Short mmCIF file of C-alpha atoms and ligand atoms in Angstrom, two decimals:
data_model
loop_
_atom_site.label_atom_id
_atom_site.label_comp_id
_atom_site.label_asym_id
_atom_site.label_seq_id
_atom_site.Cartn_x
_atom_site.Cartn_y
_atom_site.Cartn_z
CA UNK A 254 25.37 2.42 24.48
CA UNK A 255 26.84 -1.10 23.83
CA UNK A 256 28.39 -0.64 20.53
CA UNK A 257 26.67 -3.72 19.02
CA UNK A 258 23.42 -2.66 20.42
CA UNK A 259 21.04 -0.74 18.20
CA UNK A 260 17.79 -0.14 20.00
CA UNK A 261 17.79 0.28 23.45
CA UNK A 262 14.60 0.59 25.94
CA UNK A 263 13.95 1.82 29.38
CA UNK A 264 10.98 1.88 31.84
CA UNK A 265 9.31 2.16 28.47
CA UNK A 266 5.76 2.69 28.71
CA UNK A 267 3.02 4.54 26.79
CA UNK A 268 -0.88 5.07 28.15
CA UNK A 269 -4.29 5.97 25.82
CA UNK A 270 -6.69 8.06 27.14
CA UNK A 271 -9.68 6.27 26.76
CA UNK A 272 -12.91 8.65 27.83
CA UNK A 273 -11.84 8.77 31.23
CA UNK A 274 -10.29 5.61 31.60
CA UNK A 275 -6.44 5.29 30.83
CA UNK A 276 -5.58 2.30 29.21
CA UNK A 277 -2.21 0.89 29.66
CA UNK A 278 -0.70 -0.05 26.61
CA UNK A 279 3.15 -0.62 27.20
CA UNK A 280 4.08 -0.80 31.05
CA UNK A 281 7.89 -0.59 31.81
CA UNK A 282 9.19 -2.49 28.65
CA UNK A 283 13.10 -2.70 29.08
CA UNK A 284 14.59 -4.50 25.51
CA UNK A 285 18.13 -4.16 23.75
CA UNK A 286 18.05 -5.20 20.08
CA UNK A 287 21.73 -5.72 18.67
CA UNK A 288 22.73 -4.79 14.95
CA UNK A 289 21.40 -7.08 12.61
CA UNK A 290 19.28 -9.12 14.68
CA UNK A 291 15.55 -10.44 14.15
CA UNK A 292 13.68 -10.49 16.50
CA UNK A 293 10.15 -11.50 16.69
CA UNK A 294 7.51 -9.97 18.99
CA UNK A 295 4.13 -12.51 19.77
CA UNK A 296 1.58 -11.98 22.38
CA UNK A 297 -2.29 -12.19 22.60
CA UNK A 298 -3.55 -9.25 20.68
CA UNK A 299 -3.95 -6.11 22.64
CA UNK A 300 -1.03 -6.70 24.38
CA UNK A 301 1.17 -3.87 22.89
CA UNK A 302 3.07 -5.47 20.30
CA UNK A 303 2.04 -2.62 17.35
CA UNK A 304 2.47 0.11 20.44
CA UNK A 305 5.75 -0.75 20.53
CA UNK A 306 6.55 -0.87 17.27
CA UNK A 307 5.11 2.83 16.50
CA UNK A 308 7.49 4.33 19.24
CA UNK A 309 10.10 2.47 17.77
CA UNK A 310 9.06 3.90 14.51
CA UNK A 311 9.29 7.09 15.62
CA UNK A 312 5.08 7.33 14.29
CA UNK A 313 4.21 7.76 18.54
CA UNK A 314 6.08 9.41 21.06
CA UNK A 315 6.73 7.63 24.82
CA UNK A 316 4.98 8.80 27.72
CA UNK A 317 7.96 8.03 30.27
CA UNK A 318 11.34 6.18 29.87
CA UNK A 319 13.50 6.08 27.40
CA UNK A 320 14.02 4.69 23.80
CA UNK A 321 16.91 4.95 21.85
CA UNK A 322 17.84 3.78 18.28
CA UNK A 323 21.37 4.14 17.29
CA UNK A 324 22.57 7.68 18.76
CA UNK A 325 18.79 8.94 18.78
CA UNK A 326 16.57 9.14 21.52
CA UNK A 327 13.09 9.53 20.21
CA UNK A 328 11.41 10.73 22.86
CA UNK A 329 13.50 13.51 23.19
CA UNK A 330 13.97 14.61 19.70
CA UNK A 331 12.29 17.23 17.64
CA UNK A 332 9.89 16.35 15.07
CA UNK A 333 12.39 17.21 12.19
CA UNK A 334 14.70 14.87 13.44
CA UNK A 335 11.98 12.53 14.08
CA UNK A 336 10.75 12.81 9.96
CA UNK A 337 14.28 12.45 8.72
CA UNK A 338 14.39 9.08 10.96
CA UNK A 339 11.60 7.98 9.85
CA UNK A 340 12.04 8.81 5.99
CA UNK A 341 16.18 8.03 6.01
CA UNK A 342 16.46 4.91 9.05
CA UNK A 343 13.37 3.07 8.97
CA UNK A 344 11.41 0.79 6.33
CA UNK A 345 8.03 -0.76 7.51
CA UNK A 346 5.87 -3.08 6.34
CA UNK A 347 2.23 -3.73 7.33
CA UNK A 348 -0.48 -6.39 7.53
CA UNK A 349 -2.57 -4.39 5.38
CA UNK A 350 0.47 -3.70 2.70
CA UNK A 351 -0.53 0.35 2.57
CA UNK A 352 0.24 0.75 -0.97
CA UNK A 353 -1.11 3.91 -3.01
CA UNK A 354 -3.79 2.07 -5.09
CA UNK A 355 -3.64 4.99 -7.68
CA UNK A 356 0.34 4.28 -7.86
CA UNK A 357 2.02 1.74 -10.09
CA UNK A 358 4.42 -0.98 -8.18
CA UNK A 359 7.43 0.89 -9.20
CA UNK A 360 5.71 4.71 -8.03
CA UNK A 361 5.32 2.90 -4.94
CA UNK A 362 8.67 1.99 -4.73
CA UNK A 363 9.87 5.71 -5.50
CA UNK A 364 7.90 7.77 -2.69
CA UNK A 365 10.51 7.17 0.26
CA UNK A 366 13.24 8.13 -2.55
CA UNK A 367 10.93 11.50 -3.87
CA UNK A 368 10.74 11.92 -0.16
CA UNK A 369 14.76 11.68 0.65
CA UNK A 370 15.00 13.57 -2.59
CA UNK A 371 16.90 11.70 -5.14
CA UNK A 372 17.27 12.76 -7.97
CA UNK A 373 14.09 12.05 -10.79
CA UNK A 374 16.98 10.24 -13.11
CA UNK A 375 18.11 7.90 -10.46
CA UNK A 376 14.95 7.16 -9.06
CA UNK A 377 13.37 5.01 -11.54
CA UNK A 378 16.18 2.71 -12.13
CA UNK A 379 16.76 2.46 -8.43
CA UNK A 380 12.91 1.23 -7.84
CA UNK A 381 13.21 -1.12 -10.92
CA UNK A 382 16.36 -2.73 -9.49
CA UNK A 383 14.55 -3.11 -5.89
CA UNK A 384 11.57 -4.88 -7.51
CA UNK A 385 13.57 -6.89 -9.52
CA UNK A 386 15.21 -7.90 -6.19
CA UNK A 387 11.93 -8.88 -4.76
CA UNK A 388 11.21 -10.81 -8.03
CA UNK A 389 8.77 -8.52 -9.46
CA UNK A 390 10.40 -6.56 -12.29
CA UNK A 391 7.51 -8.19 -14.69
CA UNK A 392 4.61 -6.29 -12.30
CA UNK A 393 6.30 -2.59 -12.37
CA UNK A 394 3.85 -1.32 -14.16
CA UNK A 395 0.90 -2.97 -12.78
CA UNK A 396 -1.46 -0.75 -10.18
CA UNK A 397 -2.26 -2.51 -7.17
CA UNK A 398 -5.37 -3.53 -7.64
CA UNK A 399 -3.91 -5.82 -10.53
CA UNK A 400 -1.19 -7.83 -8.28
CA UNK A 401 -2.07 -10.69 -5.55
CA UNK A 402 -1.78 -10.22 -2.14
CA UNK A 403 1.93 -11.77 -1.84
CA UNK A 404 3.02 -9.25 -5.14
CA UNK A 405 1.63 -5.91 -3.14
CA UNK A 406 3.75 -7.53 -0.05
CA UNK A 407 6.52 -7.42 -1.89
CA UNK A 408 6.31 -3.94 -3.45
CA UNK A 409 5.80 -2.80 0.22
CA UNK A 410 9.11 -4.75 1.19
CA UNK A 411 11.01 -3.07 -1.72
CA UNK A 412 9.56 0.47 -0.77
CA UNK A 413 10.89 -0.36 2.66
CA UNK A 414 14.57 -1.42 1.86
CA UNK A 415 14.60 1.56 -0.94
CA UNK A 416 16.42 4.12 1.25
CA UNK A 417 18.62 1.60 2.76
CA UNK A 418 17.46 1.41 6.24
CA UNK A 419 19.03 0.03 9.44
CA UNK A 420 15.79 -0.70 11.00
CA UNK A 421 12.82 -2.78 9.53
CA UNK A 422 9.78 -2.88 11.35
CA UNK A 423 6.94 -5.45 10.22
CA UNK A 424 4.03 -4.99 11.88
CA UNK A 425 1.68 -8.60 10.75
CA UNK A 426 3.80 -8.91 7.49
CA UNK A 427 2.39 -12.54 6.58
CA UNK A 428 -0.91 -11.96 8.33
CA UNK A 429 -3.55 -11.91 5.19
CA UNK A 430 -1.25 -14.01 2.96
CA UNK A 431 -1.39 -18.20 2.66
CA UNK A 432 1.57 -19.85 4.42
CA UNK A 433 3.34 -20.45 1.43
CA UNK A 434 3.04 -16.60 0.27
CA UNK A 435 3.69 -15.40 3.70
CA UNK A 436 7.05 -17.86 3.71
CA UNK A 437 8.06 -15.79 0.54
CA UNK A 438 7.97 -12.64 2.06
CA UNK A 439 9.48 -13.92 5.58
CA UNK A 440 12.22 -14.62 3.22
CA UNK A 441 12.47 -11.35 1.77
CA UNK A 442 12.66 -9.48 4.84
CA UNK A 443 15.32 -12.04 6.39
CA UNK A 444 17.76 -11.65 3.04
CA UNK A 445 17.39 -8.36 4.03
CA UNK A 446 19.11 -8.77 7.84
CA UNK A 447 21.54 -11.45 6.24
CA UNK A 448 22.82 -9.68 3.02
CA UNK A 449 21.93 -5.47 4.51
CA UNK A 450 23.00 -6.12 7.87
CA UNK A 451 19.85 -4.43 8.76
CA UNK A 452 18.05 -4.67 11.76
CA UNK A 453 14.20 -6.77 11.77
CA UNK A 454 11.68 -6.65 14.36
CA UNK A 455 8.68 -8.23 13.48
CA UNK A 456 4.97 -8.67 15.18
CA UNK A 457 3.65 -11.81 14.48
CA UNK A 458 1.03 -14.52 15.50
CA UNK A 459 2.60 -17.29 13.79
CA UNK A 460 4.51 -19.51 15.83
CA UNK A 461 6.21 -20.64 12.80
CA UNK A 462 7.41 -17.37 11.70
CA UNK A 463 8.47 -16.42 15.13
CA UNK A 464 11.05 -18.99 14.92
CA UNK A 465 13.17 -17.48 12.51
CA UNK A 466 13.77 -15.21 14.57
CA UNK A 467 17.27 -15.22 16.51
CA UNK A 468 15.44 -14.17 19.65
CA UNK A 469 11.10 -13.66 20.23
CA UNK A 470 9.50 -11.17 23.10
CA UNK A 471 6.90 -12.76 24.41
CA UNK A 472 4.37 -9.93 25.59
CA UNK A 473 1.37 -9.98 27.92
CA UNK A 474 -0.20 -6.83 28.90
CA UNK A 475 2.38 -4.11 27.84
CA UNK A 476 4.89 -6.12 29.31
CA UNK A 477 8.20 -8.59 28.56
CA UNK A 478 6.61 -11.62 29.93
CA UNK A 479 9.80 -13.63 28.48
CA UNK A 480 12.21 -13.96 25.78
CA UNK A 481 13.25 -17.14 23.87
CA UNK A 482 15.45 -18.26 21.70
CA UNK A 483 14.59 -18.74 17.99
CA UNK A 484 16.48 -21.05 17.97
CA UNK A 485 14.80 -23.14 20.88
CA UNK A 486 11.73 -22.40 19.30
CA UNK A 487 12.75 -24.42 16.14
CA UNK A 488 13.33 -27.26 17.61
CA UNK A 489 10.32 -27.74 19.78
CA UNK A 490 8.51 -27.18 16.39
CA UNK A 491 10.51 -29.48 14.87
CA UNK A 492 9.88 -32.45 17.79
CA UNK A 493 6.10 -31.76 17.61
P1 LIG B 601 -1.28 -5.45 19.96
O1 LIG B 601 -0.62 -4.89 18.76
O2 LIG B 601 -0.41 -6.35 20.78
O3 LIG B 601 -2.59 -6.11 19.62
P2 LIG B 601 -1.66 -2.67 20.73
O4 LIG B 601 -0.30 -2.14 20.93
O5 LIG B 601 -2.35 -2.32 19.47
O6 LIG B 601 -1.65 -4.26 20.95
O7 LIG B 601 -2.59 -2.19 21.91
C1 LIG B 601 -2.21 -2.25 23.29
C2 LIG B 601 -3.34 -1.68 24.14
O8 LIG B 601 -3.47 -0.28 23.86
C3 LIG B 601 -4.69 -2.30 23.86
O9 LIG B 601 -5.40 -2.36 25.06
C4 LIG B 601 -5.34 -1.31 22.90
O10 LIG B 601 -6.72 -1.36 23.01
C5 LIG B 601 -4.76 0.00 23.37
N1 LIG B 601 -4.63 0.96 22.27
C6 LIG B 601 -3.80 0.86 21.21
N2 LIG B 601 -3.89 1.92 20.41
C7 LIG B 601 -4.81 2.74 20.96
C8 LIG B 601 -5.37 4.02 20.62
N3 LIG B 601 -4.96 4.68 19.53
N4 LIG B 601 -6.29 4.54 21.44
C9 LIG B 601 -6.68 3.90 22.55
N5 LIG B 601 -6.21 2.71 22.95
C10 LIG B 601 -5.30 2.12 22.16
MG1 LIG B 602 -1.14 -5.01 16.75
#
């Protein structure tokens, strides 16, 4: 593998058995993703965006080809290996924020590290220094429930940065917040790439917050239809 590439995907493709009609969900998709890059992926919906992300999440397995992350293939490793990936390499964030409603901010924070099994003393500081991080060490303590839309985004962005991953995957981050709220968090996750060196892809169907991104995959029907740059992208928003 290229050494500055982290993710790299071949003749990717992935099917759902639909009754008895397969449905093709990711058709050949062929994408290299360098260290510390953002990029966005857009497309009309059904067009295999969150597909994508899942294998590259290591939540779904590839039907044929090839995806590798770092010096792991996915497809071909065991589900122990996959776990520890997923617990120890990979933060995500959702549309839908996924928080344990039952759970303070700051439990929140601490599953991944009860789950990579540090230590109950250094747990609790570690959370409380994430949220402060994400600007919300006055809401540790709050449930859910009790926090706006933009504050439960954020505790889901410090539960995914809390075992220092190399790959973030944001699946409709900014999706149910207001522009200015979503901005916030689109913030968040790129101080992450800048400052962490880590690694963003995002799924998005704001133009806008595509082109932060250094490069966005346009997809149509499972496939790359084309990539641009972000930066391109900019300034034709800019000139309209
Ligand atoms: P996007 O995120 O771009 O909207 P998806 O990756 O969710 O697209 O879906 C791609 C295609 O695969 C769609 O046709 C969708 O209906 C289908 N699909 C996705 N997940 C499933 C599933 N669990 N079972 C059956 N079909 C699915
Ligand atoms: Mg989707």
């Amino acid at each position: 593998m290229e050494n500055d590439a982290l993710i790299r995907t071949r003749a990717l493709s992935r099917r759902y058995q639909v009754g008895q009609q397969p449905v093709v969900a990711l058709d050949g998709v062929d994408l290299d993703v360098g260290r510390g890059e953002f990029v966005a992926l857009v497309g009309p919906s059904g067009s295999g965006k969150s597909t994508l992300l899942n294998l590259l999440g290591g939540l779904d397995r590839p039907e044929s080809g090839t995806i590798q992350v770092a010096d792991l293939e996915l497809g071909g490793a065991g589900e122990a290996q996959l776990v520890r990936y997923r617990r120890e390499q990979v933060g995500f964030v959702f549309q839908s924020f996924n928080l344990l409603a039952m759970r303070s901010a700051v439990e929140n924070v601490e599953m991944p590290l009860i789950l990579a099994g540090v230590k109950p003393r250094e747990r609790r500081p570690r959370a409380l220094a994430l949220l402060e991080s994400v600007g919300l060490a006055a809401r540790a303590h709050h449930k859910p429930s009790e926090l706006s839309g933009g504050e439960m985004q954020r505790v889901a962005v410090a539960r995914a940065l809390a075992n220092g991953p190399m790959l973030l995957l944001a699946d409709e981050p900014t999706g149910n917040l207001d522009s200015n709220t979503g901005q916030g968090i689109l913030d968040l996750l790129r101080q992450a790439v800048a400052a962490q060196g880590v690694t963003l892809v995002l799924v998005t169907h704001d133009a806008r917050v595509a082109s932060y991104a250094d490069r966005i995959i346009h997809m149509l029907d499972g496939r790359i239809e084309r990539i641009e740059s972000g930066e391109r992208a900019r300034d034709a928003l800019k000139s309209s």
